[in-house]
mmCIF file of C-alpha atoms and ligand atoms in Angstrom:
data_model
loop_
_atom_site.group_PDB
_atom_site.id
_atom_site.type_symbol
_atom_site.label_atom_id
_atom_site.label_comp_id
_atom_site.label_asym_id
_atom_site.label_seq_id
_atom_site.Cartn_x
_atom_site.Cartn_y
_atom_site.Cartn_z
ATOM 1 C CA UNK D 437 -97.685 39.256 171.739
ATOM 2 C CA UNK D 438 -94.057 38.192 171.380
ATOM 3 C CA UNK D 439 -91.473 39.525 173.786
ATOM 4 C CA UNK D 440 -89.367 42.477 172.700
ATOM 5 C CA UNK D 441 -86.312 40.362 173.494
ATOM 6 C CA UNK D 442 -87.068 38.080 170.547
ATOM 7 C CA UNK D 443 -86.131 41.106 168.414
ATOM 8 C CA UNK D 444 -89.070 40.466 166.109
ATOM 9 C CA UNK D 445 -88.806 44.087 164.899
ATOM 10 C CA UNK D 446 -85.378 43.161 163.510
ATOM 11 C CA UNK D 447 -86.570 39.811 162.181
ATOM 12 C CA UNK D 448 -89.174 41.687 160.144
ATOM 13 C CA UNK D 449 -86.526 43.998 158.699
ATOM 14 C CA UNK D 450 -84.319 41.017 157.854
ATOM 15 C CA UNK D 451 -87.275 39.424 156.048
ATOM 16 C CA UNK D 452 -87.625 42.669 154.046
ATOM 17 C CA UNK D 453 -83.976 42.363 152.994
ATOM 18 C CA UNK D 454 -84.699 38.813 151.838
ATOM 19 C CA UNK D 455 -87.793 39.950 149.919
ATOM 20 C CA UNK D 456 -85.729 42.655 148.201
ATOM 21 C CA UNK D 457 -83.048 40.136 147.234
ATOM 22 C CA UNK D 458 -80.294 42.002 149.103
ATOM 23 C CA UNK D 459 -79.877 39.654 152.064
ATOM 24 C CA UNK D 460 -76.451 37.981 152.308
ATOM 25 C CA UNK D 461 -74.119 36.091 154.590
ATOM 26 C CA UNK D 462 -70.593 37.319 155.237
ATOM 27 C CA UNK D 463 -68.103 35.517 152.975
ATOM 28 C CA UNK D 464 -65.477 33.511 154.882
ATOM 29 C CA UNK D 465 -61.794 33.666 153.920
ATOM 30 C CA UNK D 466 -59.577 30.734 154.890
ATOM 31 C CA UNK D 467 -56.001 31.950 155.336
ATOM 32 C CA UNK D 468 -54.287 35.220 154.508
ATOM 33 C CA UNK D 469 -55.613 37.910 152.166
ATOM 34 C CA UNK D 470 -53.512 37.126 149.093
ATOM 35 C CA UNK D 471 -53.901 37.305 145.322
ATOM 36 C CA UNK D 472 -55.322 33.791 145.214
ATOM 37 C CA UNK D 473 -57.405 32.611 148.161
ATOM 38 C CA UNK D 474 -59.861 30.051 149.460
ATOM 39 C CA UNK D 475 -63.167 31.842 149.955
ATOM 40 C CA UNK D 476 -66.315 30.007 151.086
ATOM 41 C CA UNK D 477 -64.407 26.787 150.438
ATOM 42 C CA UNK D 478 -63.530 27.631 146.813
ATOM 43 C CA UNK D 479 -60.139 28.486 145.338
ATOM 44 C CA UNK D 480 -60.420 31.852 143.527
ATOM 45 C CA UNK D 481 -58.326 34.712 142.170
ATOM 46 C CA UNK D 482 -58.901 37.615 144.545
ATOM 47 C CA UNK D 483 -59.826 40.845 142.735
ATOM 48 C CA UNK D 484 -61.618 42.415 145.684
ATOM 49 C CA UNK D 485 -59.183 43.451 148.369
ATOM 50 C CA UNK D 486 -57.689 46.822 149.293
ATOM 51 C CA UNK D 487 -54.368 45.096 149.899
ATOM 52 C CA UNK D 488 -52.889 47.135 147.021
ATOM 53 C CA UNK D 489 -49.241 46.323 147.663
ATOM 54 C CA UNK D 490 -49.610 42.787 148.948
ATOM 55 C CA UNK D 491 -48.368 43.951 152.351
ATOM 56 C CA UNK D 492 -51.069 42.160 154.397
ATOM 57 C CA UNK D 493 -48.950 39.007 154.457
ATOM 58 C CA UNK D 494 -45.496 40.403 153.599
ATOM 59 C CA UNK D 495 -42.735 38.438 155.414
ATOM 60 C CA UNK D 496 -40.996 41.618 156.619
ATOM 61 C CA UNK D 497 -44.227 43.003 158.092
ATOM 62 C CA UNK D 498 -45.000 39.692 159.801
ATOM 63 C CA UNK D 499 -41.517 39.589 161.306
ATOM 64 C CA UNK D 500 -41.806 43.188 162.551
ATOM 65 C CA UNK D 501 -45.174 42.369 164.149
ATOM 66 C CA UNK D 502 -43.720 39.372 165.981
ATOM 67 C CA UNK D 503 -40.739 41.389 167.214
ATOM 68 C CA UNK D 504 -43.036 44.145 168.512
ATOM 69 C CA UNK D 505 -45.124 41.541 170.353
ATOM 70 C CA UNK D 506 -42.000 40.063 171.967
ATOM 71 C CA UNK D 507 -40.950 43.449 173.326
ATOM 72 C CA UNK D 508 -44.277 45.219 173.964
ATOM 73 C CA UNK D 509 -46.873 42.451 174.391
ATOM 74 C CA UNK D 510 -50.149 42.094 172.561
ATOM 75 C CA UNK D 511 -52.130 45.076 173.834
ATOM 76 C CA UNK D 512 -51.514 48.720 174.654
ATOM 77 C CA UNK D 513 -53.523 48.377 177.859
ATOM 78 C CA UNK D 514 -55.060 51.863 177.939
ATOM 79 C CA UNK D 515 -56.045 54.881 175.894
ATOM 80 C CA UNK D 516 -53.181 57.090 174.731
ATOM 81 C CA UNK D 517 -53.966 59.890 177.166
ATOM 82 C CA UNK D 518 -53.406 57.582 180.153
ATOM 83 C CA UNK D 519 -50.705 54.945 179.642
ATOM 84 C CA UNK D 520 -51.443 53.475 176.211
ATOM 85 C CA UNK D 521 -49.059 55.817 174.378
ATOM 86 C CA UNK D 522 -45.921 53.724 173.873
ATOM 87 C CA UNK D 523 -42.700 55.035 172.405
ATOM 88 C CA UNK D 524 -43.437 53.022 169.256
ATOM 89 C CA UNK D 525 -46.702 54.963 168.758
ATOM 90 C CA UNK D 526 -44.731 58.207 168.809
ATOM 91 C CA UNK D 527 -41.995 56.742 166.562
ATOM 92 C CA UNK D 528 -44.617 55.545 164.083
ATOM 93 C CA UNK D 529 -46.101 59.046 163.848
ATOM 94 C CA UNK D 530 -42.698 60.662 163.317
ATOM 95 C CA UNK D 531 -41.919 58.156 160.569
ATOM 96 C CA UNK D 532 -45.300 58.719 158.908
ATOM 97 C CA UNK D 533 -44.847 62.506 159.042
ATOM 98 C CA UNK D 534 -41.458 62.165 157.357
ATOM 99 C CA UNK D 535 -42.937 59.848 154.722
ATOM 100 C CA UNK D 536 -45.901 62.161 154.077
ATOM 101 C CA UNK D 537 -43.640 65.253 153.990
ATOM 102 C CA UNK D 538 -45.829 66.988 156.576
ATOM 103 C CA UNK D 539 -45.027 68.560 159.936
ATOM 104 C CA UNK D 540 -46.913 66.080 162.106
ATOM 105 C CA UNK D 541 -49.155 63.012 162.100
ATOM 106 C CA UNK D 542 -51.784 61.788 164.558
ATOM 107 C CA UNK D 543 -52.729 58.105 164.329
ATOM 108 C CA UNK D 544 -56.151 56.662 165.186
ATOM 109 C CA UNK D 545 -57.308 53.041 165.412
ATOM 110 C CA UNK D 546 -58.850 53.044 161.925
ATOM 111 C CA UNK D 547 -59.581 55.294 158.989
ATOM 112 C CA UNK D 548 -63.241 55.292 160.000
ATOM 113 C CA UNK D 549 -62.339 56.282 163.523
ATOM 114 C CA UNK D 550 -60.067 59.004 162.263
ATOM 115 C CA UNK D 551 -62.891 60.710 160.336
ATOM 116 C CA UNK D 552 -65.325 60.183 163.214
ATOM 117 C CA UNK D 553 -62.894 61.857 165.607
ATOM 118 C CA UNK D 554 -61.231 64.554 163.558
ATOM 119 C CA UNK D 555 -64.086 66.298 161.737
ATOM 120 C CA UNK D 556 -66.009 66.969 164.942
ATOM 121 C CA UNK D 557 -62.850 68.102 166.738
ATOM 122 C CA UNK D 558 -61.907 70.775 164.189
ATOM 123 C CA UNK D 559 -65.379 72.230 163.515
ATOM 124 C CA UNK D 560 -68.084 73.648 165.759
ATOM 125 C CA UNK D 561 -71.355 75.590 165.772
ATOM 126 C CA UNK D 562 -71.006 78.607 163.506
ATOM 127 C CA UNK D 563 -68.828 76.672 161.009
ATOM 128 C CA UNK D 564 -69.784 75.093 157.689
ATOM 129 C CA UNK D 565 -68.723 71.718 156.272
ATOM 130 C CA UNK D 566 -68.883 71.424 152.465
ATOM 131 C CA UNK D 567 -68.608 67.809 151.337
ATOM 132 C CA UNK D 568 -68.397 66.113 147.907
ATOM 133 C CA UNK D 569 -71.642 64.175 147.377
ATOM 134 C CA UNK D 570 -69.720 60.920 146.792
ATOM 135 C CA UNK D 571 -67.613 61.100 149.953
ATOM 136 C CA UNK D 572 -67.129 57.944 152.016
ATOM 137 C CA UNK D 573 -69.633 56.888 154.698
ATOM 138 C CA UNK D 574 -67.135 57.585 157.500
ATOM 139 C CA UNK D 575 -66.942 61.236 156.384
ATOM 140 C CA UNK D 576 -70.721 61.470 156.403
ATOM 141 C CA UNK D 577 -70.862 59.961 159.886
ATOM 142 C CA UNK D 578 -67.972 62.143 161.052
ATOM 143 C CA UNK D 579 -69.741 65.269 159.807
ATOM 144 C CA UNK D 580 -72.932 64.175 161.591
ATOM 145 C CA UNK D 581 -71.036 64.217 164.878
ATOM 146 C CA UNK D 582 -70.058 67.853 164.321
ATOM 147 C CA UNK D 583 -72.235 70.764 165.433
ATOM 148 C CA UNK D 584 -71.317 72.671 162.271
ATOM 149 C CA UNK D 585 -73.829 73.186 159.432
ATOM 150 C CA UNK D 586 -73.355 70.832 156.482
ATOM 151 C CA UNK D 587 -73.913 71.018 152.761
ATOM 152 C CA UNK D 588 -72.763 69.011 149.720
ATOM 153 C CA UNK D 589 -71.385 69.928 146.313
ATOM 154 C CA UNK D 590 -71.974 67.896 143.154
ATOM 155 C CA UNK D 591 -69.282 65.292 142.609
ATOM 156 C CA UNK D 592 -66.001 66.972 141.611
ATOM 157 C CA UNK D 593 -68.006 69.929 140.228
ATOM 158 C CA UNK D 594 -65.862 73.024 140.789
ATOM 159 C CA UNK D 595 -68.513 75.432 139.472
ATOM 160 C CA UNK D 596 -70.948 74.130 142.031
ATOM 161 C CA UNK D 597 -68.358 74.244 144.822
ATOM 162 C CA UNK D 598 -67.646 77.879 143.978
ATOM 163 C CA UNK D 599 -71.366 78.700 143.915
ATOM 164 C CA UNK D 600 -71.739 77.246 147.413
ATOM 165 C CA UNK D 601 -68.700 79.171 148.667
ATOM 166 C CA UNK D 602 -69.899 82.421 147.091
ATOM 167 C CA UNK D 603 -73.342 82.087 148.593
ATOM 168 C CA UNK D 604 -72.417 80.859 152.070
ATOM 169 C CA UNK D 605 -68.827 81.713 152.969
ATOM 170 C CA UNK D 606 -69.559 85.004 154.701
ATOM 171 C CA UNK D 607 -72.260 83.533 156.943
ATOM 172 C CA UNK D 608 -69.788 81.344 158.774
ATOM 173 C CA UNK D 609 -66.668 81.611 160.906
ATOM 174 C CA UNK D 610 -64.689 78.651 159.501
ATOM 175 C CA UNK D 611 -65.467 76.632 156.387
ATOM 176 C CA UNK D 612 -64.077 73.111 155.863
ATOM 177 C CA UNK D 613 -64.124 71.562 152.374
ATOM 178 C CA UNK D 614 -63.964 67.754 152.524
ATOM 179 C CA UNK D 615 -63.210 65.403 149.643
ATOM 180 C CA UNK D 616 -61.983 61.885 149.083
ATOM 181 C CA UNK D 617 -58.573 61.891 147.362
ATOM 182 C CA UNK D 618 -59.507 58.871 145.236
ATOM 183 C CA UNK D 619 -63.172 57.883 144.959
ATOM 184 C CA UNK D 620 -63.531 54.221 145.798
ATOM 185 C CA UNK D 621 -66.423 53.252 143.522
ATOM 186 C CA UNK D 622 -65.133 54.790 140.265
ATOM 187 C CA UNK D 623 -61.397 55.156 140.892
ATOM 188 C CA UNK D 624 -61.368 58.813 139.810
ATOM 189 C CA UNK D 625 -59.053 61.342 141.483
ATOM 190 C CA UNK D 626 -60.448 64.503 143.129
ATOM 191 C CA UNK D 627 -59.580 67.757 141.272
ATOM 192 C CA UNK D 628 -57.459 68.737 144.240
ATOM 193 C CA UNK D 629 -55.469 71.638 142.714
ATOM 194 C CA UNK D 630 -58.770 73.382 141.870
ATOM 195 C CA UNK D 631 -60.300 72.625 145.261
ATOM 196 C CA UNK D 632 -57.226 74.078 146.977
ATOM 197 C CA UNK D 633 -57.342 77.184 144.763
ATOM 198 C CA UNK D 634 -61.004 77.786 145.603
ATOM 199 C CA UNK D 635 -60.326 77.179 149.288
ATOM 200 C CA UNK D 636 -57.516 79.746 149.219
ATOM 201 C CA UNK D 637 -59.665 82.247 147.305
ATOM 202 C CA UNK D 638 -62.520 82.002 149.805
ATOM 203 C CA UNK D 639 -60.484 81.461 152.968
ATOM 204 C CA UNK D 640 -61.662 77.907 153.625
ATOM 205 C CA UNK D 641 -59.782 74.920 155.077
ATOM 206 C CA UNK D 642 -59.280 71.664 153.138
ATOM 207 C CA UNK D 643 -59.636 68.073 154.325
ATOM 208 C CA UNK D 644 -58.663 65.193 152.020
ATOM 209 C CA UNK D 645 -59.516 61.600 152.881
ATOM 210 C CA UNK D 646 -56.851 59.722 150.970
ATOM 211 C CA UNK D 647 -57.718 56.160 151.990
ATOM 212 C CA UNK D 648 -57.421 54.875 148.406
ATOM 213 C CA UNK D 649 -54.593 57.247 147.459
ATOM 214 C CA UNK D 650 -52.252 56.315 150.334
ATOM 215 C CA UNK D 651 -49.697 53.773 149.184
ATOM 216 C CA UNK D 652 -50.995 54.142 145.628
ATOM 217 C CA UNK D 653 -50.547 57.685 144.261
ATOM 218 C CA UNK D 654 -47.572 60.045 144.592
ATOM 219 C CA UNK D 655 -43.907 59.130 144.978
ATOM 220 C CA UNK D 656 -43.776 55.592 146.374
ATOM 221 C CA UNK D 657 -47.365 55.931 147.602
ATOM 222 C CA UNK D 658 -47.118 59.261 149.421
ATOM 223 C CA UNK D 659 -50.668 60.026 148.320
ATOM 224 C CA UNK D 660 -52.816 62.409 146.307
ATOM 225 C CA UNK D 661 -51.403 65.569 147.908
ATOM 226 C CA UNK D 662 -47.902 64.471 146.877
ATOM 227 C CA UNK D 663 -49.170 63.429 143.420
ATOM 228 C CA UNK D 664 -50.309 67.022 142.823
ATOM 229 C CA UNK D 665 -47.400 68.657 144.696
ATOM 230 C CA UNK D 666 -49.735 70.381 147.149
ATOM 231 C CA UNK D 667 -47.712 69.938 150.344
ATOM 232 C CA UNK D 668 -48.432 72.644 152.885
ATOM 233 C CA UNK D 669 -51.657 73.701 151.148
ATOM 234 C CA UNK D 670 -54.022 70.992 152.488
ATOM 235 C CA UNK D 671 -54.887 71.411 156.171
ATOM 236 C CA UNK D 672 -55.873 67.832 156.984
ATOM 237 C CA UNK D 673 -54.770 64.790 154.975
ATOM 238 C CA UNK D 674 -56.272 61.532 156.136
ATOM 239 C CA UNK D 675 -54.632 58.249 155.267
ATOM 240 C CA UNK D 676 -55.477 54.697 156.134
ATOM 241 C CA UNK D 677 -53.059 52.065 157.361
ATOM 242 C CA UNK D 678 -55.585 49.319 156.596
ATOM 243 C CA UNK D 679 -55.532 49.375 152.811
ATOM 244 C CA UNK D 680 -52.201 49.658 150.930
ATOM 245 C CA UNK D 681 -50.209 49.612 154.170
ATOM 246 C CA UNK D 682 -51.840 46.239 154.837
ATOM 247 C CA UNK D 683 -52.416 46.475 158.588
ATOM 248 C CA UNK D 684 -54.996 48.594 160.498
ATOM 249 C CA UNK D 685 -55.358 52.223 161.518
ATOM 250 C CA UNK D 686 -55.868 55.702 160.151
ATOM 251 C CA UNK D 687 -54.072 59.007 160.520
ATOM 252 C CA UNK D 688 -54.235 62.736 159.948
ATOM 253 C CA UNK D 689 -51.157 64.391 158.475
ATOM 254 C CA UNK D 690 -50.774 68.151 158.770
ATOM 255 C CA UNK D 691 -49.495 70.679 161.254
ATOM 256 C CA UNK D 692 -48.108 70.354 164.779
ATOM 257 C CA UNK D 693 -51.099 72.469 165.933
ATOM 258 C CA UNK D 694 -53.506 69.921 164.464
ATOM 259 C CA UNK D 695 -51.751 67.111 166.351
ATOM 260 C CA UNK D 696 -51.635 69.067 169.596
ATOM 261 C CA UNK D 697 -55.379 69.804 169.440
ATOM 262 C CA UNK D 698 -56.374 66.247 168.491
ATOM 263 C CA UNK D 699 -54.405 64.905 171.459
ATOM 264 C CA UNK D 700 -56.885 66.868 173.626
ATOM 265 C CA UNK D 701 -60.113 66.572 171.639
ATOM 266 C CA UNK D 702 -59.859 63.582 169.297
ATOM 267 C CA UNK D 703 -62.470 61.464 171.027
ATOM 268 C CA UNK D 704 -61.457 58.004 169.677
ATOM 269 C CA UNK D 705 -57.997 58.767 171.007
ATOM 270 C CA UNK D 706 -59.304 59.768 174.424
ATOM 271 C CA UNK D 707 -61.890 57.027 174.851
ATOM 272 C CA UNK D 708 -60.650 53.992 172.924
ATOM 273 C CA UNK D 709 -57.468 51.959 173.429
ATOM 274 C CA UNK D 710 -54.580 52.646 171.084
ATOM 275 C CA UNK D 711 -53.313 50.362 168.323
ATOM 276 C CA UNK D 712 -51.696 47.104 169.513
ATOM 277 C CA UNK D 713 -47.879 46.806 169.282
ATOM 278 C CA UNK D 714 -48.003 44.196 166.492
ATOM 279 C CA UNK D 715 -49.919 46.627 164.272
ATOM 280 C CA UNK D 716 -47.514 49.462 165.069
ATOM 281 C CA UNK D 717 -44.449 47.306 164.360
ATOM 282 C CA UNK D 718 -45.731 46.162 160.979
ATOM 283 C CA UNK D 719 -46.985 49.619 159.962
ATOM 284 C CA UNK D 720 -43.503 51.045 160.567
ATOM 285 C CA UNK D 721 -41.928 48.272 158.520
ATOM 286 C CA UNK D 722 -44.352 48.980 155.646
ATOM 287 C CA UNK D 723 -43.425 52.664 155.664
ATOM 288 C CA UNK D 724 -39.706 51.822 155.759
ATOM 289 C CA UNK D 725 -40.155 49.599 152.718
ATOM 290 C CA UNK D 726 -41.974 52.373 150.819
ATOM 291 C CA UNK D 727 -39.282 54.885 151.771
ATOM 292 C CA UNK D 728 -36.544 52.630 150.427
ATOM 293 C CA UNK D 729 -38.032 51.432 147.127
ATOM 294 C CA UNK D 730 -40.727 52.183 144.551
ATOM 295 C CA UNK D 731 -40.739 48.510 143.543
ATOM 296 C CA UNK D 732 -44.187 47.836 145.030
ATOM 297 C CA UNK D 733 -46.010 50.901 143.713
ATOM 298 C CA UNK D 734 -44.353 50.371 140.301
ATOM 299 C CA UNK D 735 -45.614 46.786 140.204
ATOM 300 C CA UNK D 736 -49.091 47.902 141.293
ATOM 301 C CA UNK D 737 -49.389 50.438 138.460
ATOM 302 C CA UNK D 738 -47.861 48.038 135.946
ATOM 303 C CA UNK D 739 -50.402 45.332 136.860
ATOM 304 C CA UNK D 740 -53.279 47.822 136.849
ATOM 305 C CA UNK D 741 -52.372 49.097 133.393
ATOM 306 C CA UNK D 742 -51.992 45.536 132.078
ATOM 307 C CA UNK D 743 -55.369 44.400 133.433
ATOM 308 C CA UNK D 744 -57.282 47.539 132.418
ATOM 309 C CA UNK D 745 -55.980 47.364 128.849
ATOM 310 C CA UNK D 746 -56.992 43.722 128.459
ATOM 311 C CA UNK D 747 -60.442 44.164 129.990
ATOM 312 C CA UNK D 748 -61.317 47.248 127.962
ATOM 313 C CA UNK D 749 -59.997 45.593 124.753
ATOM 314 C CA UNK D 750 -62.568 42.844 125.321
ATOM 315 C CA UNK D 751 -65.227 45.552 125.062
ATOM 316 C CA UNK D 752 -66.210 46.021 128.720
ATOM 317 C CA UNK D 753 -67.094 49.505 129.989
ATOM 318 C CA UNK D 754 -64.476 50.341 132.638
ATOM 319 C CA UNK D 755 -65.717 53.856 133.388
ATOM 320 C CA UNK D 756 -63.381 56.746 134.074
ATOM 321 C CA UNK D 757 -60.956 55.276 136.590
ATOM 322 C CA UNK D 758 -57.514 56.904 136.857
ATOM 323 C CA UNK D 759 -56.205 54.473 139.489
ATOM 324 C CA UNK D 760 -55.836 50.696 139.976
ATOM 325 C CA UNK D 761 -59.535 50.545 140.994
ATOM 326 C CA UNK D 762 -61.180 49.049 137.888
ATOM 327 C CA UNK D 763 -64.970 49.117 137.786
ATOM 328 C CA UNK D 764 -66.493 46.897 135.112
ATOM 329 C CA UNK D 765 -69.891 48.450 134.607
ATOM 330 C CA UNK D 766 -72.694 45.993 133.872
ATOM 331 C CA UNK D 767 -75.723 48.224 134.528
ATOM 332 C CA UNK D 768 -78.812 46.494 135.812
ATOM 333 C CA UNK D 769 -78.674 45.358 139.459
ATOM 334 C CA UNK D 770 -79.733 41.702 139.176
ATOM 335 C CA UNK D 771 -77.554 41.207 136.087
ATOM 336 C CA UNK D 772 -74.548 42.652 137.932
ATOM 337 C CA UNK D 773 -74.999 40.246 140.831
ATOM 338 C CA UNK D 774 -75.426 37.324 138.401
ATOM 339 C CA UNK D 775 -72.233 38.360 136.586
ATOM 340 C CA UNK D 776 -70.334 38.427 139.875
ATOM 341 C CA UNK D 777 -71.706 35.012 140.855
ATOM 342 C CA UNK D 778 -70.737 33.450 137.512
ATOM 343 C CA UNK D 779 -67.222 34.868 137.812
ATOM 344 C CA UNK D 780 -66.972 33.268 141.241
ATOM 345 C CA UNK D 781 -68.177 29.895 139.946
ATOM 346 C CA UNK D 782 -65.380 30.054 137.370
ATOM 347 C CA UNK D 783 -62.742 30.980 139.952
ATOM 348 C CA UNK D 784 -62.613 34.789 140.110
ATOM 349 C CA UNK D 785 -63.843 36.755 143.115
ATOM 350 C CA UNK D 786 -65.014 40.282 142.337
ATOM 351 C CA UNK D 787 -67.802 41.639 144.466
ATOM 352 C CA UNK D 788 -70.820 43.205 142.774
ATOM 353 C CA UNK D 789 -71.674 46.768 143.777
ATOM 354 C CA UNK D 790 -75.180 48.028 143.091
ATOM 355 C CA UNK D 791 -77.750 50.626 144.164
ATOM 356 C CA UNK D 792 -77.836 52.200 146.771
ATOM 357 C CA UNK D 793 -74.003 52.118 146.997
ATOM 358 C CA UNK D 794 -73.850 53.400 143.389
ATOM 359 C CA UNK D 795 -76.609 55.093 141.314
ATOM 360 C CA UNK D 796 -79.430 52.869 139.906
ATOM 361 C CA UNK D 797 -78.552 51.270 136.581
ATOM 362 C CA UNK D 798 -74.773 51.596 137.094
ATOM 363 C CA UNK D 799 -74.170 48.260 138.832
ATOM 364 C CA UNK D 800 -70.612 47.110 138.496
ATOM 365 C CA UNK D 801 -68.080 44.566 139.634
ATOM 366 C CA UNK D 802 -65.192 46.475 141.136
ATOM 367 C CA UNK D 803 -61.832 44.895 140.330
ATOM 368 C CA UNK D 804 -58.985 45.723 142.671
ATOM 369 C CA UNK D 805 -55.692 44.923 140.994
ATOM 370 C CA UNK D 806 -52.723 44.665 143.363
ATOM 371 C CA UNK D 807 -48.934 44.409 143.257
ATOM 372 C CA UNK D 808 -49.366 40.858 144.552
ATOM 373 C CA UNK D 809 -51.002 39.523 141.374
ATOM 374 C CA UNK D 810 -48.919 37.666 138.821
ATOM 375 C CA UNK D 811 -49.482 38.327 135.108
ATOM 376 C CA UNK D 812 -50.569 34.704 134.824
ATOM 377 C CA UNK D 813 -53.319 35.260 137.424
ATOM 378 C CA UNK D 814 -54.458 38.415 135.658
ATOM 379 C CA UNK D 815 -54.525 36.560 132.304
ATOM 380 C CA UNK D 816 -56.627 33.797 133.827
ATOM 381 C CA UNK D 817 -59.014 36.364 135.312
ATOM 382 C CA UNK D 818 -59.357 38.117 131.938
ATOM 383 C CA UNK D 819 -60.177 34.763 130.273
ATOM 384 C CA UNK D 820 -62.960 34.183 132.810
ATOM 385 C CA UNK D 821 -64.333 37.705 132.223
ATOM 386 C CA UNK D 822 -64.390 36.970 128.482
ATOM 387 C CA UNK D 823 -66.167 33.644 128.898
ATOM 388 C CA UNK D 824 -68.810 34.955 131.327
ATOM 389 C CA UNK D 825 -69.270 38.172 129.312
ATOM 390 C CA UNK D 826 -69.975 36.131 126.182
ATOM 391 C CA UNK D 827 -72.231 33.635 127.982
ATOM 392 C CA UNK D 828 -74.328 36.499 129.369
ATOM 393 C CA UNK D 829 -74.260 38.391 126.047
ATOM 394 C CA UNK D 830 -72.626 41.409 127.607
ATOM 395 C CA UNK D 831 -69.824 41.257 125.036
HETATM 396 C C1 LIG H 54 -61.835 52.499 153.579
HETATM 397 C C2 LIG H 54 -62.065 53.930 153.797
HETATM 398 C C3 LIG H 54 -62.101 54.448 155.098
HETATM 399 C C4 LIG H 54 -62.029 53.569 156.300
HETATM 400 O O1 LIG H 54 -60.739 53.113 156.536
HETATM 401 P P1 LIG H 54 -60.495 51.926 157.598
HETATM 402 O O2 LIG H 54 -59.083 52.086 157.961
HETATM 403 O O3 LIG H 54 -60.812 50.650 156.893
HETATM 404 O O4 LIG H 54 -61.419 52.179 158.734
HETATM 405 C C5 LIG H 54 -62.237 55.813 155.249
HETATM 406 N N1 LIG H 54 -62.350 56.630 154.190
HETATM 407 C C6 LIG H 54 -62.335 56.172 152.917
HETATM 408 C C7 LIG H 54 -62.449 57.126 151.774
HETATM 409 C C8 LIG H 54 -62.194 54.796 152.680
HETATM 410 O O5 LIG H 54 -62.183 54.329 151.435
#
């Protein structure tokens, strides 16, 4: 018998992945995440990053990172509750709170971390979490860490949400309704005004994970809550600093009470070292840019509109996206992956997304248009879509 240390139980599972045709290697990017990149040794137009505003390699952010390193070093050296809470961490949170038009902000090391730490800290046994069925994996994992009961409502279905509230509200002390602000696979926006109304009617709290809305929706990227003018009516608004902001980190925006409590019970904050100074410096510069101009969000929406119009005119099914996320729905799983591969061979990188990430038969390539793309790059990408679509008889 082979030794357990050969991990043959994992080797068998890996072989299963290979048999199912879903085994893959991680793609390797050479250089910065920009609109045109060298990926796995090939020059391609990048339609697959969350770098919505092109901030990941913005000269002002790079300069701010270097300056923060010069003054504060490369690491925070401890968790925030001991000696890892630098003045720049506090300044960053004040700036973010001002930007988000909320009372206070608590920053975590990532958006994932933020959900993993916050949901369990604000719910307990005797509470109920009601979650949209299409919510992000980090919300699902975060809810698993809570001792509260959990249930889901059908995607964006307000009748179903109300049914759940009607049936269950009175059996629990606190109820927390959780939704993504923008859903990452389809690009649709949560019906937040209706969710908030139902929450107010039934005395429930609301929690919006706005990872794909931050830096995208609302005035100069203030997010989905700002887009709908719901300030003060959402209890917990989560944003990521890793997507449009271009760096790393996640945060909760809300009340001073929320921040006070999370500083005592937000486990990633208590047991994991805080963000490095370079990240903090560049995050603050990104927020300053957004507070001084709408140039970047304007360009993002202009590019998104331009690309979506051209792709749908060709005859592709681009679903029901309301944001720069542009799914091009191909359908069958193997065909979707072949489409993605052919695009890559012709110089366009768009990753294929298939079951189980999306429902069977709705495989798609998910195009992420950014402010960093030029019209010329988008035109070239559209040409490649046309060619491959015709070759594969999709068009
Ligand atoms: C990307 C994403 C996260 C994770 O954010 P990171 O900062 O990359 O950890 C959390 N929630 C949603 C909805 C996301 O799309």
